[in-house]
Tab-separated table of C-alpha atoms in Angstrom:
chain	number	residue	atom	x	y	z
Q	1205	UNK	CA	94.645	110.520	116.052
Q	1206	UNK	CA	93.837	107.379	117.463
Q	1207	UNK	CA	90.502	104.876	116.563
Q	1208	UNK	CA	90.732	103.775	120.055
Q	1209	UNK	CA	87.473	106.088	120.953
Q	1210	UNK	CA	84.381	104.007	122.999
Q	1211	UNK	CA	82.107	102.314	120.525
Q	1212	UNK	CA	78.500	101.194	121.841
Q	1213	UNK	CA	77.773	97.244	121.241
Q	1214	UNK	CA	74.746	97.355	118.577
Q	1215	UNK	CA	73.265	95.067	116.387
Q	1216	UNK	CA	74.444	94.992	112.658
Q	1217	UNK	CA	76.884	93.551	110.470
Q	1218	UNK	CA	79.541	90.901	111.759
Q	1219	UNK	CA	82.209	91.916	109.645
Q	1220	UNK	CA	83.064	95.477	108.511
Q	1221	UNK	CA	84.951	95.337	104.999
Q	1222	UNK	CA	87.874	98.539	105.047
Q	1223	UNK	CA	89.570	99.164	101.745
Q	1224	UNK	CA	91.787	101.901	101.722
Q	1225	UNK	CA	92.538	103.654	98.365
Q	1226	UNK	CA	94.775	106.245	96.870
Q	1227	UNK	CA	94.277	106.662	92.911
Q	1228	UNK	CA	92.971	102.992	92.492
Q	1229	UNK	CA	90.541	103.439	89.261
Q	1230	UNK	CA	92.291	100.709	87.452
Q	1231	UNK	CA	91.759	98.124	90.367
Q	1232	UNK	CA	88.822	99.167	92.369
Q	1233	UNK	CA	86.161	97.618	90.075
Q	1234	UNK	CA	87.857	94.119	90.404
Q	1235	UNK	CA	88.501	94.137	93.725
Q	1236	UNK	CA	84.949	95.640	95.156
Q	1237	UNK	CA	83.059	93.086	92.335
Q	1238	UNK	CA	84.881	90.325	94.180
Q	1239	UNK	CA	84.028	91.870	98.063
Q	1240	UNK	CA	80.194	92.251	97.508
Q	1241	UNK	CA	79.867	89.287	95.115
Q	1242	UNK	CA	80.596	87.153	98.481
Q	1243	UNK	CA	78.987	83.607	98.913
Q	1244	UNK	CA	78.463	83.569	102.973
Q	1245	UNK	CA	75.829	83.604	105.546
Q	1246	UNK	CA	78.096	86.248	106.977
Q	1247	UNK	CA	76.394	89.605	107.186
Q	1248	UNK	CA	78.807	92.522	106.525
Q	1249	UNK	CA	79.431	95.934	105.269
Q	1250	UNK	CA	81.932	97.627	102.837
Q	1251	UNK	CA	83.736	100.852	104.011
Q	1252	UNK	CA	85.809	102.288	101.517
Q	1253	UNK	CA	88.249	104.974	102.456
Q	1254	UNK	CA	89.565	107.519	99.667
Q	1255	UNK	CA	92.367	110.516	99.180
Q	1256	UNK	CA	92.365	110.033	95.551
Q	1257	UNK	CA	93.068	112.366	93.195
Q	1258	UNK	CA	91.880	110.326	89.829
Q	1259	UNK	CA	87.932	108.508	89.378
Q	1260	UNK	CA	88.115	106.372	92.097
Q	1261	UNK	CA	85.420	107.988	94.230
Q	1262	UNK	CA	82.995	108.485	91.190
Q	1263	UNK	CA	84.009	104.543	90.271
Q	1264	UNK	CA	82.579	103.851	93.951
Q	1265	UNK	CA	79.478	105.913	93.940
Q	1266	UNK	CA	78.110	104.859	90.624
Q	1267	UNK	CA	78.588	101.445	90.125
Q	1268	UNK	CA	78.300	100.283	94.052
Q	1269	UNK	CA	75.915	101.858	95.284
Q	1270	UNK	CA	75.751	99.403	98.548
Q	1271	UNK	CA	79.067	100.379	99.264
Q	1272	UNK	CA	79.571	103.538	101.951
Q	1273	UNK	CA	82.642	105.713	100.707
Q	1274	UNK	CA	84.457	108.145	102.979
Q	1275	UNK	CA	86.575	110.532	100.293
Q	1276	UNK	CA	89.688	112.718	102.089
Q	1277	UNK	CA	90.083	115.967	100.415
Q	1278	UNK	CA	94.287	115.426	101.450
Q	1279	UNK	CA	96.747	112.761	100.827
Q	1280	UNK	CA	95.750	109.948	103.373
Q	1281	UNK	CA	97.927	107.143	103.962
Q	1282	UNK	CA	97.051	103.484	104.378
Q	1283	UNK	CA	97.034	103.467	108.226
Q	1284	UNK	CA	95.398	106.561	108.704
Q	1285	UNK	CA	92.875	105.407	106.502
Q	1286	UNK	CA	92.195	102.215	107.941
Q	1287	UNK	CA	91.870	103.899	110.999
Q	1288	UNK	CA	88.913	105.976	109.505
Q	1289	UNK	CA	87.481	103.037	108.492
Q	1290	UNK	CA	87.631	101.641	111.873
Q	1291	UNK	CA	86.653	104.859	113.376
Q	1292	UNK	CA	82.922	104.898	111.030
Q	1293	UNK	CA	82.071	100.973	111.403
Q	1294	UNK	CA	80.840	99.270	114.322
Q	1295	UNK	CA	80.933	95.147	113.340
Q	1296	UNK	CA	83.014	93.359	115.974
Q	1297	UNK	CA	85.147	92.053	113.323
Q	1298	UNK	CA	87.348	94.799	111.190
Q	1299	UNK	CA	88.788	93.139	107.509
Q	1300	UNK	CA	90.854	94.843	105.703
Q	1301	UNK	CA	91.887	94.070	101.954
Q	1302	UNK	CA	93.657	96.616	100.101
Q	1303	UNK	CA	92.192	97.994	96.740
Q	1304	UNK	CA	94.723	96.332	94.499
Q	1305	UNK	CA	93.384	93.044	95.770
Q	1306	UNK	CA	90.553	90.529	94.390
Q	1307	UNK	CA	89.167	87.952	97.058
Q	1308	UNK	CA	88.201	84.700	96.099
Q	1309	UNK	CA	84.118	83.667	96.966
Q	1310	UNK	CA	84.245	82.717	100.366
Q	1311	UNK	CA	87.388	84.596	101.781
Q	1312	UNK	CA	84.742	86.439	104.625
Q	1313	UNK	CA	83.075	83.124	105.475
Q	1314	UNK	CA	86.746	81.257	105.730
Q	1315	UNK	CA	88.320	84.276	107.924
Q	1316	UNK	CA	85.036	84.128	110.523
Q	1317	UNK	CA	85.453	80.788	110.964
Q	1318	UNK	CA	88.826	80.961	111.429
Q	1319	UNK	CA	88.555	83.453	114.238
Q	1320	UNK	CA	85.848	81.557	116.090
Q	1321	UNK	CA	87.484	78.571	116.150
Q	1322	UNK	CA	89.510	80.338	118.944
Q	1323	UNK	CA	91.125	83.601	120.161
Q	1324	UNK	CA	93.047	85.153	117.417
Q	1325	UNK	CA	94.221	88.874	117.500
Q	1326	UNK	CA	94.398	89.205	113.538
Q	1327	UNK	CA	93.642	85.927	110.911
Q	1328	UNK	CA	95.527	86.409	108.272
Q	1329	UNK	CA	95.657	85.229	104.214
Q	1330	UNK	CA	97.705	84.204	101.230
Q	1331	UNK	CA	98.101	86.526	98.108
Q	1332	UNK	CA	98.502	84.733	95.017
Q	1333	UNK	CA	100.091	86.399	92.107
Q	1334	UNK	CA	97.961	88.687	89.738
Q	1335	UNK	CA	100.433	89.813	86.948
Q	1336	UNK	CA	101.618	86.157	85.868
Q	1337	UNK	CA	103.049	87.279	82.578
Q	1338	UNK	CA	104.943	90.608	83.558
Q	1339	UNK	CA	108.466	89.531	85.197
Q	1340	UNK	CA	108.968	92.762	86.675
Q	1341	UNK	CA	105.319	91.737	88.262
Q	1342	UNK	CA	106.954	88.452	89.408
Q	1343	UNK	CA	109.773	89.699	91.219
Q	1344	UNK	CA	107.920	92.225	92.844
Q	1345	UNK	CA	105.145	89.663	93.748
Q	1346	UNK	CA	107.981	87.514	95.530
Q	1347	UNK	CA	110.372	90.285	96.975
Q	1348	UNK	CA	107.225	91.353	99.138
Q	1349	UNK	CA	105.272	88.438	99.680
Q	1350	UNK	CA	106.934	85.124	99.648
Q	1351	UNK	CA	106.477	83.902	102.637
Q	1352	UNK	CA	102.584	84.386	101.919
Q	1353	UNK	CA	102.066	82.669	98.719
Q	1354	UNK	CA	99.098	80.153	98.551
Q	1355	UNK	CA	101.339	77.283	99.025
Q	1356	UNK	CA	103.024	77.969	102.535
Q	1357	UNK	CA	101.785	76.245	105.877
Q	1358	UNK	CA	99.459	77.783	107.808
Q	1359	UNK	CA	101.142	78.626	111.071
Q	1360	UNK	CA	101.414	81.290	114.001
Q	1361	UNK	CA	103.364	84.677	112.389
Q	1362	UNK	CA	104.475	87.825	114.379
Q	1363	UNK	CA	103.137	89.590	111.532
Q	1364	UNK	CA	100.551	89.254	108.192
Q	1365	UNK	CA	99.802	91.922	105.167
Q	1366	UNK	CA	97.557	94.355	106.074
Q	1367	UNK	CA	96.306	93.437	102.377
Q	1368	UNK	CA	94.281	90.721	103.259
Q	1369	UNK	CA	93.776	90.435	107.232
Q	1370	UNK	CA	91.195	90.556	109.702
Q	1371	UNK	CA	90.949	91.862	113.418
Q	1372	UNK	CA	89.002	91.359	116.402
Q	1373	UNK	CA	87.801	95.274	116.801
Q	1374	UNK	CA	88.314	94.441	120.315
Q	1375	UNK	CA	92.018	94.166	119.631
Q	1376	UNK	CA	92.692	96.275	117.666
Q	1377	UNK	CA	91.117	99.050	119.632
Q	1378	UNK	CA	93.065	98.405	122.779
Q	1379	UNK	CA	96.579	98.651	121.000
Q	1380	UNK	CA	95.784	101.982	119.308
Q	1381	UNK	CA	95.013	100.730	115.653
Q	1382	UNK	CA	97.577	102.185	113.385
Q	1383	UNK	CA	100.491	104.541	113.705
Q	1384	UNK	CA	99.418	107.887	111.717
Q	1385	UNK	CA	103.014	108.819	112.076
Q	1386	UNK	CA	104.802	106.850	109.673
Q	1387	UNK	CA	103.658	106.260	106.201
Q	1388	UNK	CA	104.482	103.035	105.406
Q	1389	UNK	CA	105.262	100.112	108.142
Q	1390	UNK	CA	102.165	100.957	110.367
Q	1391	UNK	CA	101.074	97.577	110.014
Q	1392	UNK	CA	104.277	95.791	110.862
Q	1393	UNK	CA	104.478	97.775	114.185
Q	1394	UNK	CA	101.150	97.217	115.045
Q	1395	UNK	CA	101.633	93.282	114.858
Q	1396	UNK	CA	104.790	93.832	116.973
Q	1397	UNK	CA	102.549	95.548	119.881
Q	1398	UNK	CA	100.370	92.442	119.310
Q	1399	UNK	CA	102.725	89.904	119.182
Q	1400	UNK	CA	105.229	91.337	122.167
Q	1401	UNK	CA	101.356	91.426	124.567
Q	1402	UNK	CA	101.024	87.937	123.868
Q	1403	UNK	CA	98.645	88.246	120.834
Q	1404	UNK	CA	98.287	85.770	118.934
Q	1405	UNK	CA	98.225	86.057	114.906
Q	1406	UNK	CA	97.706	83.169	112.513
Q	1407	UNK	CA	98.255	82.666	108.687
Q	1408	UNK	CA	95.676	80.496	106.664
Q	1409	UNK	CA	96.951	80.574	102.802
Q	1410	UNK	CA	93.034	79.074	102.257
Q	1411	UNK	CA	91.591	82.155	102.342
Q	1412	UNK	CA	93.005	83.993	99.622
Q	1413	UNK	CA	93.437	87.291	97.548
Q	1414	UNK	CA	94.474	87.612	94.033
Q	1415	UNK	CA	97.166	90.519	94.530
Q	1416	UNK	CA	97.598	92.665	90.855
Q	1417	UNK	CA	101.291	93.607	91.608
Q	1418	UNK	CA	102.999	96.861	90.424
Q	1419	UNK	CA	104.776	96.384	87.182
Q	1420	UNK	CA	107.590	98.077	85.115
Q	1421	UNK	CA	111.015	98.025	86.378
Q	1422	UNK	CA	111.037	101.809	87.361
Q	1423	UNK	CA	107.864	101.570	90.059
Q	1424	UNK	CA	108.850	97.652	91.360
Q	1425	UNK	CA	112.149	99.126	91.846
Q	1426	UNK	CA	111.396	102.400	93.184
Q	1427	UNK	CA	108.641	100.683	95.529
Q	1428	UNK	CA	111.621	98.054	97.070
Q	1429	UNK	CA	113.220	101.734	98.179
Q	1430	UNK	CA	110.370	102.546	100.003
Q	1431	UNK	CA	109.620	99.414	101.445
Q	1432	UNK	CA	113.384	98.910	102.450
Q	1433	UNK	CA	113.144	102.565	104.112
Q	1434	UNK	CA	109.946	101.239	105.944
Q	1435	UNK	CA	111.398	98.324	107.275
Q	1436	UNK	CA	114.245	99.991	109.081
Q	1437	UNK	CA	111.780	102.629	110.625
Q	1438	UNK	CA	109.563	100.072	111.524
Q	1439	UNK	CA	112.994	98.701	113.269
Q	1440	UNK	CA	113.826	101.690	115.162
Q	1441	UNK	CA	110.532	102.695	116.241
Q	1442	UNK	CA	109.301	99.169	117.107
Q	1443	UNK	CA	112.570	97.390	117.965
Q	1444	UNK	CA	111.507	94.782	115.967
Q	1445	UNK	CA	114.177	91.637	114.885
Q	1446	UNK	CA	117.105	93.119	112.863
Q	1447	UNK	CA	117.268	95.929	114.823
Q	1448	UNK	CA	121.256	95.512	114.830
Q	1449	UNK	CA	121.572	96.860	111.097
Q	1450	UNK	CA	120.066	100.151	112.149
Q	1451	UNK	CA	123.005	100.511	114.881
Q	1452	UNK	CA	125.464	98.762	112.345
Q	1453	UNK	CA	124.763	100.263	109.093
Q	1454	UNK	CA	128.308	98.472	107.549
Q	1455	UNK	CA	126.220	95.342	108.107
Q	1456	UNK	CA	123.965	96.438	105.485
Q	1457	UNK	CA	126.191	95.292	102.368
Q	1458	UNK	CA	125.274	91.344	102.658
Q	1459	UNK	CA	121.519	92.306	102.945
Q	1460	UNK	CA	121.153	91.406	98.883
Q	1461	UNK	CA	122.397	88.404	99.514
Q	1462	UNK	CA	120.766	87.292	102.261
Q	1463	UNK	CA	117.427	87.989	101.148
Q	1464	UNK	CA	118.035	86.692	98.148
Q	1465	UNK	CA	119.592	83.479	99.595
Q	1466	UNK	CA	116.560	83.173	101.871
Q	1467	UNK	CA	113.494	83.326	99.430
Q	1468	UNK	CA	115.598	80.437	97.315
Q	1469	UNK	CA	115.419	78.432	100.536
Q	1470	UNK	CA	111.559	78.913	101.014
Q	1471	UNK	CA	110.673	78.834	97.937
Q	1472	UNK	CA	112.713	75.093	97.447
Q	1473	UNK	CA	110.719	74.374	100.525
Q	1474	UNK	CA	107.457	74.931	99.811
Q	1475	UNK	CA	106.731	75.883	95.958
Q	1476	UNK	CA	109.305	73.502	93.374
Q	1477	UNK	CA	107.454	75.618	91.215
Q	1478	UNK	CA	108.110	79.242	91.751
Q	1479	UNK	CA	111.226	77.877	93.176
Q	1480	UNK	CA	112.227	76.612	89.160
Q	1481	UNK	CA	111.360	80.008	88.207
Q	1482	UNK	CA	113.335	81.627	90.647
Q	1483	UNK	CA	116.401	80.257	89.743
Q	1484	UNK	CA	116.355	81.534	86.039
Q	1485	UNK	CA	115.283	85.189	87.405
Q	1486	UNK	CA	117.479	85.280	90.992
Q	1487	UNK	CA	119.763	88.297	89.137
Q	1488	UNK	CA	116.707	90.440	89.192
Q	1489	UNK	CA	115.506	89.465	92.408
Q	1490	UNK	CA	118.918	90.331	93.941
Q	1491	UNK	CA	118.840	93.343	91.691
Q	1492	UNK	CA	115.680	94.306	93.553
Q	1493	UNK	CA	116.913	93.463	96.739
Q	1494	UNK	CA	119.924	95.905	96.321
Q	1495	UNK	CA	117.348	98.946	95.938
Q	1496	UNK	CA	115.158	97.301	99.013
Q	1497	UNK	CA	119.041	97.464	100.972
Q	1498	UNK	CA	119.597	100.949	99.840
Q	1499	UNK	CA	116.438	101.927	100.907
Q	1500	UNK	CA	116.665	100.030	104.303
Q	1501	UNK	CA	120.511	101.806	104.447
Q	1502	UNK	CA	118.604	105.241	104.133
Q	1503	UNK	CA	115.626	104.448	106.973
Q	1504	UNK	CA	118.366	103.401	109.111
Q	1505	UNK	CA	120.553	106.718	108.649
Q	1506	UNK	CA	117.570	108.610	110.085
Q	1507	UNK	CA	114.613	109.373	108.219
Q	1508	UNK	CA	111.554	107.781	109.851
Q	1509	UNK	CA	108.786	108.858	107.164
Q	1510	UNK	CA	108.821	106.373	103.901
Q	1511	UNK	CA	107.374	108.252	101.077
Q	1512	UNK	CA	104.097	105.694	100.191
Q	1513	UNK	CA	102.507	105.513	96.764
């Protein structure tokens, strides 16, 4: 299904808020607090979008009452269900923050006036770490978004998280919205279509989400499987960069390493910090980045639907 459908210019809110869940009752309450606790002069609207099977919707309903859910009765992935969001809003401006995510004060008045300062397809923000004390937290924290931390430069990306990223509607309505198809990697094709058009996306790490990472070794570990199997399906649906390990699997083997060797080097270049840190936990990074390789090894053997949690 596509969200691409003609929507009629009206008045109303500037920004539409999309949060899409899946059993997210021990996050929700933090992370819609911090969306309608905004300080802007923005005017905007909260869309939540839910397939979950715990008390997520009844967390929504009673205790935000200004907020509009839209419950799934089936299993609905992220992308689909940003696209649902898309498909029942109307603002010119679509933000989407995901529900494990808390946004600091002004995140919707810093991503407006980021986009009006010119034409950006998608403005995108930093994700600070919300499990500081869990090391499994850490490493999963840095594995998926280290080139997004709060201290990186703001610059021009081919691609943001979907966790904490804005659109033009405009935009994002003429290249389709998300691909229902896939599970996981929706987002990274969709800034692919963007960025091969001549789209332009940009990273800001001032406006910023607090991200409360998965913990305990077993889910960070079984996540980097997913996300490795995502990443090469994004590759051979999207021909995105690295599409050379799909066709030359052997290749594969010095992924670990690589990665590994590569968020050292950003990290030393932008965060001495984390960058300290990492070099008393870079065995469990590179133990994570072994399942993330296995993973990728598996997406690029075939199977082009990642099994999202």
């Amino acid at each position: 299904m596509s969200c691409s459908e003609p929507i009629e210019q009206q008045s109303g809110p500037l920004v539409s808020v999309i949060v899409p869940c899946y059993n997210s009752e021990r996050t929700i309450r933090r992370c819609l607090t911090s969306i309608t606790n905004q300080q802007t002069s923005v005017s905007f609207d909260v869309t939540v979008v839910d397939s979950s099977s715990d008390q997520t919707p009844r967390i929504v309903e009673r205790e935000f009452p200004s907020v509009r859910l839209i419950h799934h009765e089936t299993r609905t992935f992220a992308g689909a269900a940003r696209n649902s969001g898309v498909r029942a809003t109307r603002a010119p401006y679509c933000l989407m923050i995901d529900s494990d995510c808390v946004a600091q004060a002004d995140l919707i008045e810093r991503m407006i006036t980021r986009h009006r300062e010119t034409h950006y397809a998608a403005v995108g923000g930093s994700l600070a770490n919300g499990t500081p004390r869990s090391l499994s937290g850490l490493v999963s924290y840095l594995a998926e978004f280290k080139e997004f931390i709060p201290a990186a430069p703001k610059r021009l990306v081919t691609s943001v998280p979907t966790a904490n990223v804005a659109y033009r509607r405009e935009t994002l309505e003429r290249f389709g919205c998300f691909d229902e198809s896939v599970s996981m990697a929706e987002d990274l094709l969709l800034h692919w279509r963007m960025h091969s058009a001549g789209e332009r996306i940009v990273f800001d790490p001032t406006i910023k989400v607090t991200h409360l990472n998965r913990t305990g070794w077993r889910e960070v570990l079984s996540y980097q499987v997913r996300l490795g199997m995502a990443s090469a399906t994004a590759r051979r649906l999207g021909g995105l960069p690295g599409a050379f390990l799909v066709n030359h699997p052997v290749l594969i083997v010095g992924l670990p390493f690589a990665r590994t060797a590569r968020a050292a080097r950003w990290l030393a270049r932008y965060d001495l910090k984390k960058f300290l840190l990492f070099l008393l936990i870079w065995p469990l990074y590179l133990l994570a980045m072994s399942f993330w390789s296995f993973g990728f090894f598996k997406g690029a053997s075939g199977s082009n639907r990642s099994v999202a949690d």
